Amino acid sequence: MEIIKINATEDTPAVTLDSVNNIYEISGRSLPEDVVVFYQPVMQWLKEFEKTPINDFELSIKLEYFNTASSKLILDILLKLEEVFLNGTRLKVKWYYLASDSDMKEAGEEYSEIVGLPFEITMY
Amino acid sequence: MEKSSIKSNSAQKPLSKIFNFHKIMDEKDIMLVYCGEFSQELNKTLLSFTERKFKAENVEDNTRRKVFNIMVEILQNISKNKIESTENITEVDAVFMIGNNNDDYILISSNMIGNGKIPLLKSRIDEVNSLDKDGLKQLYQKARLNNSLTESAGAGIGMIDIARKSENKLEYSFEELNSEYSIFSLLVRISK
């Protein structure tokens, strides 16, 4: 599968979707004005992933800030992963939050409540 | 130059009327005031300025993050919903400011809005103001599942998020400029 490696900017997160090194991570700040454009390659990658899923796939989400538009896109990503999971692929989402960031912890808990897939919430 | 004098008069009038702008300026510690063109590039500048200032003043992490998050939603709401000058109206510059008093940080925005959008926006704000913490959480979850991103940002999930993070009632006003446009002002408190 295509390797996606996007560097972080002031208002967009770092994204790594690398099936060669088995690293899947979204981290940093997700505040773009046009989230659909930014996340388009990720959604495209997930469509491919759905066709040729990888067992024991683990996506790490380690965000410092995200805007509400990103919050919707993150949900779309999780819902897509849920579909793949329900079709029988072993996968997991790891949601990271800073000890001092109770809102980010809560955000993870709220995603885990509505998405039916293994979801681990971890302090870092 | 005539245009700019119209701009500043009409932009300050609603603020002074509704939020007692001059009184706030005199009595409160104003950390930031910006009036003019809003864009994502400018938003980033205002955000990084505010973040540095809050860090320098050792503002508690959770409070700093709440202010930052709410600020993102307010600024993007302004920059996404810009109204260009037409024959019928001279564009009024949008305003964003951050005040600081003993108990709260106060975020104020003021921008032009088409009158047609007022009823929905007003009912959305009244709805979030009527809900408690749990009610807001449920509304947020519902809006996130149903929300289409093409929907006007300010009238949807953004306002719910602002209300949740602020943990205070949102104060707002609409002041009519003419039959097509009004000034929408919003005041958000973040308790210290």
PDB file of C-alpha atoms in Angstrom:
ATOM      1  CA  MET A   1       0.000   0.000   0.000  1.00  0.00           C
ATOM      2  CA  GLU A   2       1.029   3.577  -0.602  1.00  0.00           C
ATOM      3  CA  ILE A   3       3.025   5.147   2.220  1.00  0.00           C
ATOM      4  CA  ILE A   4       1.712   8.449   3.516  1.00  0.00           C
ATOM      5  CA  LYS A   5       4.054  10.740   5.395  1.00  0.00           C
ATOM      6  CA  ILE A   6       2.881  14.293   6.032  1.00  0.00           C
ATOM      7  CA  ASN A   7       4.905  16.629   8.222  1.00  0.00           C
ATOM      8  CA  ALA A   8       3.181  18.681  10.914  1.00  0.00           C
ATOM      9  CA  THR A   9       2.562  22.385  10.465  1.00  0.00           C
ATOM     10  CA  GLU A  10       1.233  25.066  12.793  1.00  0.00           C
ATOM     11  CA  ASP A  11      -2.351  24.035  12.018  1.00  0.00           C
ATOM     12  CA  THR A  12      -2.153  20.529  10.570  1.00  0.00           C
ATOM     13  CA  PRO A  13      -1.013  17.282  12.199  1.00  0.00           C
ATOM     14  CA  ALA A  14       1.807  14.930  11.259  1.00  0.00           C
ATOM     15  CA  VAL A  15       0.360  11.878   9.545  1.00  0.00           C
ATOM     16  CA  THR A  16       2.192   8.587   9.037  1.00  0.00           C
ATOM     17  CA  LEU A  17       0.502   5.621   7.366  1.00  0.00           C
ATOM     18  CA  ASP A  18       3.391   3.292   6.687  1.00  0.00           C
ATOM     19  CA  SER A  19       2.671  -0.403   6.145  1.00  0.00           C
ATOM     20  CA  VAL A  20       6.381  -1.164   5.548  1.00  0.00           C
ATOM     21  CA  ASN A  21       7.481  -0.069   9.019  1.00  0.00           C
ATOM     22  CA  ASN A  22       4.082  -0.725  10.548  1.00  0.00           C
ATOM     23  CA  ILE A  23       3.641   2.838  11.857  1.00  0.00           C
ATOM     24  CA  TYR A  24       0.232   4.469  11.779  1.00  0.00           C
ATOM     25  CA  GLU A  25      -0.060   7.760  13.597  1.00  0.00           C
ATOM     26  CA  ILE A  26      -1.810  11.137  13.548  1.00  0.00           C
ATOM     27  CA  SER A  27      -0.227  13.640  15.932  1.00  0.00           C
ATOM     28  CA  GLY A  28      -0.015  17.351  16.697  1.00  0.00           C
ATOM     29  CA  ARG A  29      -2.571  20.037  15.941  1.00  0.00           C
ATOM     30  CA  SER A  30      -5.493  19.568  13.643  1.00  0.00           C
ATOM     31  CA  LEU A  31      -6.947  23.017  12.994  1.00  0.00           C
ATOM     32  CA  PRO A  32      -7.133  23.372   9.220  1.00  0.00           C
ATOM     33  CA  GLU A  33      -9.865  25.560   7.812  1.00  0.00           C
ATOM     34  CA  ASP A  34     -10.517  23.055   5.041  1.00  0.00           C
ATOM     35  CA  VAL A  35     -10.360  19.688   6.789  1.00  0.00           C
ATOM     36  CA  VAL A  36     -11.798  17.775   3.846  1.00  0.00           C
ATOM     37  CA  VAL A  37      -8.855  18.756   1.645  1.00  0.00           C
ATOM     38  CA  PHE A  38      -6.304  17.959   4.346  1.00  0.00           C
ATOM     39  CA  TYR A  39      -7.722  14.528   5.231  1.00  0.00           C
ATOM     40  CA  GLN A  40      -8.492  13.497   1.641  1.00  0.00           C
ATOM     41  CA  PRO A  41      -5.279  11.379   1.282  1.00  0.00           C
ATOM     42  CA  VAL A  42      -6.028   9.687   4.622  1.00  0.00           C
ATOM     43  CA  MET A  43      -9.582   8.814   3.595  1.00  0.00           C
ATOM     44  CA  GLN A  44      -8.258   7.547   0.258  1.00  0.00           C
ATOM     45  CA  TRP A  45      -5.671   5.390   2.067  1.00  0.00           C
ATOM     46  CA  LEU A  46      -8.401   3.967   4.313  1.00  0.00           C
ATOM     47  CA  LYS A  47     -10.429   2.960   1.250  1.00  0.00           C
ATOM     48  CA  GLU A  48      -7.418   0.962   0.076  1.00  0.00           C
ATOM     49  CA  PHE A  49      -6.968  -0.432   3.595  1.00  0.00           C
ATOM     50  CA  GLU A  50     -10.551  -1.623   3.539  1.00  0.00           C
ATOM     51  CA  LYS A  51      -9.845  -3.606   0.354  1.00  0.00           C
ATOM     52  CA  THR A  52      -6.558  -5.059   1.602  1.00  0.00           C
ATOM     53  CA  PRO A  53      -6.713  -4.857   5.406  1.00  0.00           C
ATOM     54  CA  ILE A  54      -3.697  -5.464   7.628  1.00  0.00           C
ATOM     55  CA  ASN A  55      -4.202  -7.564  10.741  1.00  0.00           C
ATOM     56  CA  ASP A  56      -2.972  -6.185  14.095  1.00  0.00           C
ATOM     57  CA  PHE A  57      -3.228  -2.682  12.695  1.00  0.00           C
ATOM     58  CA  GLU A  58      -2.821  -0.005  15.396  1.00  0.00           C
ATOM     59  CA  LEU A  59      -3.622   3.638  14.758  1.00  0.00           C
ATOM     60  CA  SER A  60      -2.213   6.100  17.309  1.00  0.00           C
ATOM     61  CA  ILE A  61      -3.996   9.413  17.668  1.00  0.00           C
ATOM     62  CA  LYS A  62      -1.954  11.861  19.696  1.00  0.00           C
ATOM     63  CA  LEU A  63      -3.466  15.296  19.284  1.00  0.00           C
ATOM     64  CA  GLU A  64      -2.733  18.488  21.148  1.00  0.00           C
ATOM     65  CA  TYR A  65      -5.641  20.426  19.660  1.00  0.00           C
ATOM     66  CA  PHE A  66      -8.345  19.750  17.125  1.00  0.00           C
ATOM     67  CA  ASN A  67     -11.128  21.973  15.795  1.00  0.00           C
ATOM     68  CA  THR A  68     -14.727  20.795  15.482  1.00  0.00           C
ATOM     69  CA  ALA A  69     -14.360  20.257  11.740  1.00  0.00           C
ATOM     70  CA  SER A  70     -11.447  17.882  12.433  1.00  0.00           C
ATOM     71  CA  SER A  71     -13.491  16.223  15.138  1.00  0.00           C
ATOM     72  CA  LYS A  72     -15.996  15.218  12.458  1.00  0.00           C
ATOM     73  CA  LEU A  73     -13.226  13.920  10.184  1.00  0.00           C
ATOM     74  CA  ILE A  74     -11.672  11.894  13.021  1.00  0.00           C
ATOM     75  CA  LEU A  75     -15.077  10.330  13.569  1.00  0.00           C
ATOM     76  CA  ASP A  76     -15.233   9.464   9.849  1.00  0.00           C
ATOM     77  CA  ILE A  77     -11.812   7.775  10.154  1.00  0.00           C
ATOM     78  CA  LEU A  78     -12.940   5.799  13.204  1.00  0.00           C
ATOM     79  CA  LEU A  79     -16.205   4.765  11.549  1.00  0.00           C
ATOM     80  CA  LYS A  80     -14.282   3.515   8.532  1.00  0.00           C
ATOM     81  CA  LEU A  81     -11.983   1.495  10.842  1.00  0.00           C
ATOM     82  CA  GLU A  82     -15.043   0.163  12.645  1.00  0.00           C
ATOM     83  CA  GLU A  83     -16.338  -1.222   9.336  1.00  0.00           C
ATOM     84  CA  VAL A  84     -13.020  -2.944   8.673  1.00  0.00           C
ATOM     85  CA  PHE A  85     -13.002  -4.313  12.231  1.00  0.00           C
ATOM     86  CA  LEU A  86     -16.539  -5.637  11.912  1.00  0.00           C
ATOM     87  CA  ASN A  87     -15.493  -7.378   8.713  1.00  0.00           C
ATOM     88  CA  GLY A  88     -13.025  -9.408  10.745  1.00  0.00           C
ATOM     89  CA  THR A  89      -9.710  -7.534  10.802  1.00  0.00           C
ATOM     90  CA  ARG A  90      -7.826  -7.316  14.117  1.00  0.00           C
ATOM     91  CA  LEU A  91      -7.203  -3.641  14.772  1.00  0.00           C
ATOM     92  CA  LYS A  92      -6.978  -1.117  17.567  1.00  0.00           C
ATOM     93  CA  VAL A  93      -7.034   2.639  18.075  1.00  0.00           C
ATOM     94  CA  LYS A  94      -4.796   4.190  20.713  1.00  0.00           C
ATOM     95  CA  TRP A  95      -5.912   7.620  21.867  1.00  0.00           C
ATOM     96  CA  TYR A  96      -3.248   9.594  23.743  1.00  0.00           C
ATOM     97  CA  TYR A  97      -3.744  12.544  26.053  1.00  0.00           C
ATOM     98  CA  LEU A  98      -1.498  14.640  28.277  1.00  0.00           C
ATOM     99  CA  ALA A  99      -2.011  14.210  32.020  1.00  0.00           C
ATOM    100  CA  SER A 100      -3.044  17.859  32.311  1.00  0.00           C
ATOM    101  CA  ASP A 101      -5.525  17.679  29.417  1.00  0.00           C
ATOM    102  CA  SER A 102      -8.839  16.415  30.787  1.00  0.00           C
ATOM    103  CA  ASP A 103     -10.773  17.638  27.723  1.00  0.00           C
ATOM    104  CA  MET A 104      -8.629  15.470  25.425  1.00  0.00           C
ATOM    105  CA  LYS A 105      -9.190  12.451  27.680  1.00  0.00           C
ATOM    106  CA  GLU A 106     -12.927  13.113  27.594  1.00  0.00           C
ATOM    107  CA  ALA A 107     -12.830  13.478  23.803  1.00  0.00           C
ATOM    108  CA  GLY A 108     -11.295  10.009  23.570  1.00  0.00           C
ATOM    109  CA  GLU A 109     -13.917   8.574  25.903  1.00  0.00           C
ATOM    110  CA  GLU A 110     -16.671  10.087  23.799  1.00  0.00           C
ATOM    111  CA  TYR A 111     -15.306   8.553  20.614  1.00  0.00           C
ATOM    112  CA  SER A 112     -14.983   5.181  22.313  1.00  0.00           C
ATOM    113  CA  GLU A 113     -18.646   5.380  23.354  1.00  0.00           C
ATOM    114  CA  ILE A 114     -19.934   5.725  19.809  1.00  0.00           C
ATOM    115  CA  VAL A 115     -17.468   3.636  17.815  1.00  0.00           C
ATOM    116  CA  GLY A 116     -17.498  -0.125  18.155  1.00  0.00           C
ATOM    117  CA  LEU A 117     -13.845  -1.126  17.941  1.00  0.00           C
ATOM    118  CA  PRO A 118     -10.983  -1.771  20.407  1.00  0.00           C
ATOM    119  CA  PHE A 119     -10.127   1.674  21.715  1.00  0.00           C
ATOM    120  CA  GLU A 120      -7.377   2.296  24.246  1.00  0.00           C
ATOM    121  CA  ILE A 121      -7.064   5.616  26.045  1.00  0.00           C
ATOM    122  CA  THR A 122      -3.555   6.270  27.327  1.00  0.00           C
ATOM    123  CA  MET A 123      -1.943   9.122  29.244  1.00  0.00           C
ATOM    124  CA  TYR A 124       1.484  10.247  28.095  1.00  0.00           C
TER     125      TYR A 124
ATOM    126  CA  MET B   1     -10.841  57.053   3.093  1.00  0.00           C
ATOM    127  CA  GLU B   2     -14.510  57.649   3.504  1.00  0.00           C
ATOM    128  CA  LYS B   3     -14.977  53.900   3.526  1.00  0.00           C
ATOM    129  CA  SER B   4     -12.719  53.346   6.525  1.00  0.00           C
ATOM    130  CA  SER B   5     -14.503  55.908   8.662  1.00  0.00           C
ATOM    131  CA  ILE B   6     -17.817  54.194   7.961  1.00  0.00           C
ATOM    132  CA  LYS B   7     -16.203  50.909   8.913  1.00  0.00           C
ATOM    133  CA  SER B   8     -14.878  51.884  12.306  1.00  0.00           C
ATOM    134  CA  ASN B   9     -18.033  53.733  13.347  1.00  0.00           C
ATOM    135  CA  SER B  10     -20.363  50.926  12.477  1.00  0.00           C
ATOM    136  CA  ALA B  11     -18.083  48.260  13.924  1.00  0.00           C
ATOM    137  CA  GLN B  12     -17.741  49.916  17.308  1.00  0.00           C
ATOM    138  CA  LYS B  13     -21.297  50.981  17.765  1.00  0.00           C
ATOM    139  CA  PRO B  14     -22.848  47.578  18.466  1.00  0.00           C
ATOM    140  CA  LEU B  15     -19.995  46.573  20.759  1.00  0.00           C
ATOM    141  CA  SER B  16     -20.189  49.744  22.811  1.00  0.00           C
ATOM    142  CA  LYS B  17     -23.925  49.393  23.081  1.00  0.00           C
ATOM    143  CA  ILE B  18     -24.143  45.770  24.009  1.00  0.00           C
ATOM    144  CA  PHE B  19     -21.002  44.913  25.869  1.00  0.00           C
ATOM    145  CA  ASN B  20     -20.131  48.356  27.061  1.00  0.00           C
ATOM    146  CA  PHE B  21     -16.972  48.263  25.040  1.00  0.00           C
ATOM    147  CA  HIS B  22     -15.378  51.399  26.463  1.00  0.00           C
ATOM    148  CA  LYS B  23     -16.098  50.358  29.994  1.00  0.00           C
ATOM    149  CA  ILE B  24     -14.475  47.009  29.352  1.00  0.00           C
ATOM    150  CA  MET B  25     -11.496  48.756  27.766  1.00  0.00           C
ATOM    151  CA  ASP B  26     -11.111  50.999  30.791  1.00  0.00           C
ATOM    152  CA  GLU B  27     -11.656  48.546  33.583  1.00  0.00           C
ATOM    153  CA  LYS B  28     -10.421  45.248  32.250  1.00  0.00           C
ATOM    154  CA  ASP B  29      -7.086  44.061  31.125  1.00  0.00           C
ATOM    155  CA  ILE B  30      -7.400  43.754  27.347  1.00  0.00           C
ATOM    156  CA  MET B  31      -4.897  41.231  26.056  1.00  0.00           C
ATOM    157  CA  LEU B  32      -5.702  41.427  22.365  1.00  0.00           C
ATOM    158  CA  VAL B  33      -7.900  43.446  20.030  1.00  0.00           C
ATOM    159  CA  TYR B  34      -7.970  42.874  16.301  1.00  0.00           C
ATOM    160  CA  CYS B  35     -10.195  44.592  13.797  1.00  0.00           C
ATOM    161  CA  GLY B  36      -9.928  43.978  10.074  1.00  0.00           C
ATOM    162  CA  GLU B  37      -9.613  41.249   7.490  1.00  0.00           C
ATOM    163  CA  PHE B  38      -9.751  37.679   8.847  1.00  0.00           C
ATOM    164  CA  SER B  39      -8.150  34.690   7.131  1.00  0.00           C
ATOM    165  CA  GLN B  40      -6.684  31.361   8.238  1.00  0.00           C
ATOM    166  CA  GLU B  41      -3.198  32.901   7.989  1.00  0.00           C
ATOM    167  CA  LEU B  42      -4.215  35.738  10.298  1.00  0.00           C
ATOM    168  CA  ASN B  43      -5.955  33.279  12.639  1.00  0.00           C
ATOM    169  CA  LYS B  44      -2.677  31.395  13.025  1.00  0.00           C
ATOM    170  CA  THR B  45      -0.882  34.623  13.909  1.00  0.00           C
ATOM    171  CA  LEU B  46      -3.481  35.602  16.521  1.00  0.00           C
ATOM    172  CA  LEU B  47      -3.435  32.088  17.976  1.00  0.00           C
ATOM    173  CA  SER B  48       0.319  31.897  18.273  1.00  0.00           C
ATOM    174  CA  PHE B  49       0.469  35.390  19.820  1.00  0.00           C
ATOM    175  CA  THR B  50      -2.160  34.421  22.397  1.00  0.00           C
ATOM    176  CA  GLU B  51      -0.550  31.091  23.136  1.00  0.00           C
ATOM    177  CA  ARG B  52       2.841  32.681  23.785  1.00  0.00           C
ATOM    178  CA  LYS B  53       1.270  35.303  26.002  1.00  0.00           C
ATOM    179  CA  PHE B  54      -0.630  32.710  28.059  1.00  0.00           C
ATOM    180  CA  LYS B  55       2.469  30.570  28.423  1.00  0.00           C
ATOM    181  CA  ALA B  56       4.545  33.571  29.485  1.00  0.00           C
ATOM    182  CA  GLU B  57       1.962  34.392  32.134  1.00  0.00           C
ATOM    183  CA  ASN B  58       1.894  30.779  33.350  1.00  0.00           C
ATOM    184  CA  VAL B  59      -1.840  30.418  32.819  1.00  0.00           C
ATOM    185  CA  GLU B  60      -3.028  27.018  34.014  1.00  0.00           C
ATOM    186  CA  ASP B  61      -2.890  24.408  31.197  1.00  0.00           C
ATOM    187  CA  ASN B  62      -6.569  23.487  31.069  1.00  0.00           C
ATOM    188  CA  THR B  63      -7.668  27.132  30.990  1.00  0.00           C
ATOM    189  CA  ARG B  64      -5.105  27.976  28.309  1.00  0.00           C
ATOM    190  CA  ARG B  65      -6.309  25.069  26.157  1.00  0.00           C
ATOM    191  CA  LYS B  66      -9.958  26.035  26.589  1.00  0.00           C
ATOM    192  CA  VAL B  67      -9.229  29.615  25.494  1.00  0.00           C
ATOM    193  CA  PHE B  68      -7.209  28.348  22.536  1.00  0.00           C
ATOM    194  CA  ASN B  69      -9.909  25.892  21.431  1.00  0.00           C
ATOM    195  CA  ILE B  70     -12.721  28.402  21.710  1.00  0.00           C
ATOM    196  CA  MET B  71     -10.616  31.004  19.932  1.00  0.00           C
ATOM    197  CA  VAL B  72     -10.053  28.627  16.997  1.00  0.00           C
ATOM    198  CA  GLU B  73     -13.796  28.091  16.591  1.00  0.00           C
ATOM    199  CA  ILE B  74     -14.615  31.798  16.843  1.00  0.00           C
ATOM    200  CA  LEU B  75     -11.879  32.894  14.421  1.00  0.00           C
ATOM    201  CA  GLN B  76     -12.673  30.222  11.839  1.00  0.00           C
ATOM    202  CA  ASN B  77     -16.331  31.093  12.108  1.00  0.00           C
ATOM    203  CA  ILE B  78     -15.459  34.669  11.167  1.00  0.00           C
ATOM    204  CA  SER B  79     -13.018  33.809   8.375  1.00  0.00           C
ATOM    205  CA  LYS B  80     -15.330  31.184   6.839  1.00  0.00           C
ATOM    206  CA  ASN B  81     -18.377  33.432   6.824  1.00  0.00           C
ATOM    207  CA  LYS B  82     -16.971  36.578   5.308  1.00  0.00           C
ATOM    208  CA  ILE B  83     -19.328  38.922   3.557  1.00  0.00           C
ATOM    209  CA  GLU B  84     -17.921  40.936   0.682  1.00  0.00           C
ATOM    210  CA  SER B  85     -18.897  44.544   0.072  1.00  0.00           C
ATOM    211  CA  THR B  86     -21.715  44.937  -2.428  1.00  0.00           C
ATOM    212  CA  GLU B  87     -23.722  47.833  -3.814  1.00  0.00           C
ATOM    213  CA  ASN B  88     -26.072  47.536  -0.865  1.00  0.00           C
ATOM    214  CA  ILE B  89     -23.556  47.497   1.947  1.00  0.00           C
ATOM    215  CA  THR B  90     -20.033  48.507   2.816  1.00  0.00           C
ATOM    216  CA  GLU B  91     -18.348  45.587   4.483  1.00  0.00           C
ATOM    217  CA  VAL B  92     -17.963  46.150   8.211  1.00  0.00           C
ATOM    218  CA  ASP B  93     -14.672  44.903   9.622  1.00  0.00           C
ATOM    219  CA  ALA B  94     -14.971  42.006  12.006  1.00  0.00           C
ATOM    220  CA  VAL B  95     -13.589  42.397  15.525  1.00  0.00           C
ATOM    221  CA  PHE B  96     -12.026  39.891  17.863  1.00  0.00           C
ATOM    222  CA  MET B  97     -10.790  40.632  21.374  1.00  0.00           C
ATOM    223  CA  ILE B  98      -9.645  38.915  24.539  1.00  0.00           C
ATOM    224  CA  GLY B  99     -10.225  40.492  27.913  1.00  0.00           C
ATOM    225  CA  ASN B 100      -8.990  39.352  31.255  1.00  0.00           C
ATOM    226  CA  ASN B 101     -10.668  40.128  34.567  1.00  0.00           C
ATOM    227  CA  ASN B 102     -10.378  38.660  38.043  1.00  0.00           C
ATOM    228  CA  ASP B 103     -12.670  35.723  37.420  1.00  0.00           C
ATOM    229  CA  ASP B 104     -12.702  35.056  33.679  1.00  0.00           C
ATOM    230  CA  TYR B 105     -11.081  35.377  30.322  1.00  0.00           C
ATOM    231  CA  ILE B 106     -13.571  37.011  27.974  1.00  0.00           C
ATOM    232  CA  LEU B 107     -13.552  36.334  24.231  1.00  0.00           C
ATOM    233  CA  ILE B 108     -15.605  38.734  22.125  1.00  0.00           C
ATOM    234  CA  SER B 109     -16.273  38.643  18.426  1.00  0.00           C
ATOM    235  CA  SER B 110     -18.363  40.835  16.210  1.00  0.00           C
ATOM    236  CA  ASN B 111     -18.974  40.249  12.535  1.00  0.00           C
ATOM    237  CA  MET B 112     -21.455  40.814   9.732  1.00  0.00           C
ATOM    238  CA  ILE B 113     -24.112  38.226   9.034  1.00  0.00           C
ATOM    239  CA  GLY B 114     -26.901  37.912   6.473  1.00  0.00           C
ATOM    240  CA  ASN B 115     -30.263  38.507   8.141  1.00  0.00           C
ATOM    241  CA  GLY B 116     -31.530  35.229   6.715  1.00  0.00           C
ATOM    242  CA  LYS B 117     -29.096  33.298   8.896  1.00  0.00           C
ATOM    243  CA  ILE B 118     -30.169  34.946  12.153  1.00  0.00           C
ATOM    244  CA  PRO B 119     -33.186  32.794  13.147  1.00  0.00           C
ATOM    245  CA  LEU B 120     -31.234  29.516  12.949  1.00  0.00           C
ATOM    246  CA  LEU B 121     -28.145  30.912  14.677  1.00  0.00           C
ATOM    247  CA  LYS B 122     -30.258  32.470  17.423  1.00  0.00           C
ATOM    248  CA  SER B 123     -32.207  29.275  18.034  1.00  0.00           C
ATOM    249  CA  ARG B 124     -28.979  27.232  18.133  1.00  0.00           C
ATOM    250  CA  ILE B 125     -27.396  29.534  20.729  1.00  0.00           C
ATOM    251  CA  ASP B 126     -30.594  29.614  22.793  1.00  0.00           C
ATOM    252  CA  GLU B 127     -30.647  25.825  22.634  1.00  0.00           C
ATOM    253  CA  VAL B 128     -27.064  25.405  23.866  1.00  0.00           C
ATOM    254  CA  ASN B 129     -27.731  27.967  26.603  1.00  0.00           C
ATOM    255  CA  SER B 130     -30.709  25.935  27.800  1.00  0.00           C
ATOM    256  CA  LEU B 131     -28.677  22.736  28.230  1.00  0.00           C
ATOM    257  CA  ASP B 132     -26.539  21.461  31.093  1.00  0.00           C
ATOM    258  CA  LYS B 133     -23.189  19.692  30.722  1.00  0.00           C
ATOM    259  CA  ASP B 134     -24.752  16.328  29.878  1.00  0.00           C
ATOM    260  CA  GLY B 135     -27.272  17.810  27.479  1.00  0.00           C
ATOM    261  CA  LEU B 136     -24.466  19.609  25.646  1.00  0.00           C
ATOM    262  CA  LYS B 137     -22.469  16.409  25.385  1.00  0.00           C
ATOM    263  CA  GLN B 138     -25.427  14.601  23.826  1.00  0.00           C
ATOM    264  CA  LEU B 139     -26.129  17.443  21.413  1.00  0.00           C
ATOM    265  CA  TYR B 140     -22.457  17.533  20.408  1.00  0.00           C
ATOM    266  CA  GLN B 141     -22.406  13.784  19.725  1.00  0.00           C
ATOM    267  CA  LYS B 142     -25.607  14.053  17.695  1.00  0.00           C
ATOM    268  CA  ALA B 143     -24.355  17.036  15.698  1.00  0.00           C
ATOM    269  CA  ARG B 144     -21.051  15.317  14.996  1.00  0.00           C
ATOM    270  CA  LEU B 145     -22.783  12.218  13.649  1.00  0.00           C
ATOM    271  CA  ASN B 146     -25.236  14.171  11.510  1.00  0.00           C
ATOM    272  CA  ASN B 147     -23.330  17.324  10.738  1.00  0.00           C
ATOM    273  CA  SER B 148     -22.407  17.913   7.154  1.00  0.00           C
ATOM    274  CA  LEU B 149     -19.258  19.987   6.801  1.00  0.00           C
ATOM    275  CA  THR B 150     -20.878  22.136   4.157  1.00  0.00           C
ATOM    276  CA  GLU B 151     -23.253  23.479   6.778  1.00  0.00           C
ATOM    277  CA  SER B 152     -22.483  26.980   7.995  1.00  0.00           C
ATOM    278  CA  ALA B 153     -19.840  26.381  10.632  1.00  0.00           C
ATOM    279  CA  GLY B 154     -21.011  28.894  13.187  1.00  0.00           C
ATOM    280  CA  ALA B 155     -24.545  27.628  13.403  1.00  0.00           C
ATOM    281  CA  GLY B 156     -23.634  24.051  14.147  1.00  0.00           C
ATOM    282  CA  ILE B 157     -21.194  21.955  16.065  1.00  0.00           C
ATOM    283  CA  GLY B 158     -18.767  24.856  16.579  1.00  0.00           C
ATOM    284  CA  MET B 159     -21.215  26.731  18.797  1.00  0.00           C
ATOM    285  CA  ILE B 160     -21.935  23.608  20.840  1.00  0.00           C
ATOM    286  CA  ASP B 161     -18.213  23.075  21.353  1.00  0.00           C
ATOM    287  CA  ILE B 162     -17.741  26.697  22.415  1.00  0.00           C
ATOM    288  CA  ALA B 163     -20.531  26.319  24.987  1.00  0.00           C
ATOM    289  CA  ARG B 164     -19.116  23.041  26.307  1.00  0.00           C
ATOM    290  CA  LYS B 165     -15.585  24.332  26.719  1.00  0.00           C
ATOM    291  CA  SER B 166     -16.650  27.675  28.165  1.00  0.00           C
ATOM    292  CA  GLU B 167     -18.934  26.101  30.801  1.00  0.00           C
ATOM    293  CA  ASN B 168     -20.780  29.441  30.879  1.00  0.00           C
ATOM    294  CA  LYS B 169     -23.826  30.772  29.071  1.00  0.00           C
ATOM    295  CA  LEU B 170     -23.066  32.436  25.748  1.00  0.00           C
ATOM    296  CA  GLU B 171     -23.990  36.113  25.475  1.00  0.00           C
ATOM    297  CA  TYR B 172     -24.907  37.457  22.072  1.00  0.00           C
ATOM    298  CA  SER B 173     -26.689  40.171  20.157  1.00  0.00           C
ATOM    299  CA  PHE B 174     -27.766  41.032  16.647  1.00  0.00           C
ATOM    300  CA  GLU B 175     -27.861  44.619  15.496  1.00  0.00           C
ATOM    301  CA  GLU B 176     -29.478  45.342  12.161  1.00  0.00           C
ATOM    302  CA  LEU B 177     -27.448  47.343   9.649  1.00  0.00           C
ATOM    303  CA  ASN B 178     -30.067  47.272   6.884  1.00  0.00           C
ATOM    304  CA  SER B 179     -32.704  44.920   5.505  1.00  0.00           C
ATOM    305  CA  GLU B 180     -30.051  42.380   4.416  1.00  0.00           C
ATOM    306  CA  TYR B 181     -27.306  42.442   7.014  1.00  0.00           C
ATOM    307  CA  SER B 182     -26.735  42.665  10.745  1.00  0.00           C
ATOM    308  CA  ILE B 183     -23.811  42.640  13.140  1.00  0.00           C
ATOM    309  CA  PHE B 184     -23.609  39.469  15.200  1.00  0.00           C
ATOM    310  CA  SER B 185     -21.712  39.868  18.476  1.00  0.00           C
ATOM    311  CA  LEU B 186     -20.749  36.997  20.734  1.00  0.00           C
ATOM    312  CA  LEU B 187     -19.239  37.063  24.207  1.00  0.00           C
ATOM    313  CA  VAL B 188     -17.775  33.896  25.714  1.00  0.00           C
ATOM    314  CA  ARG B 189     -16.490  33.583  29.271  1.00  0.00           C
ATOM    315  CA  ILE B 190     -13.906  31.081  30.387  1.00  0.00           C
ATOM    316  CA  SER B 191     -13.769  30.948  34.174  1.00  0.00           C
ATOM    317  CA  LYS B 192     -10.308  30.900  35.744  1.00  0.00           C
TER     318      LYS B 192
END
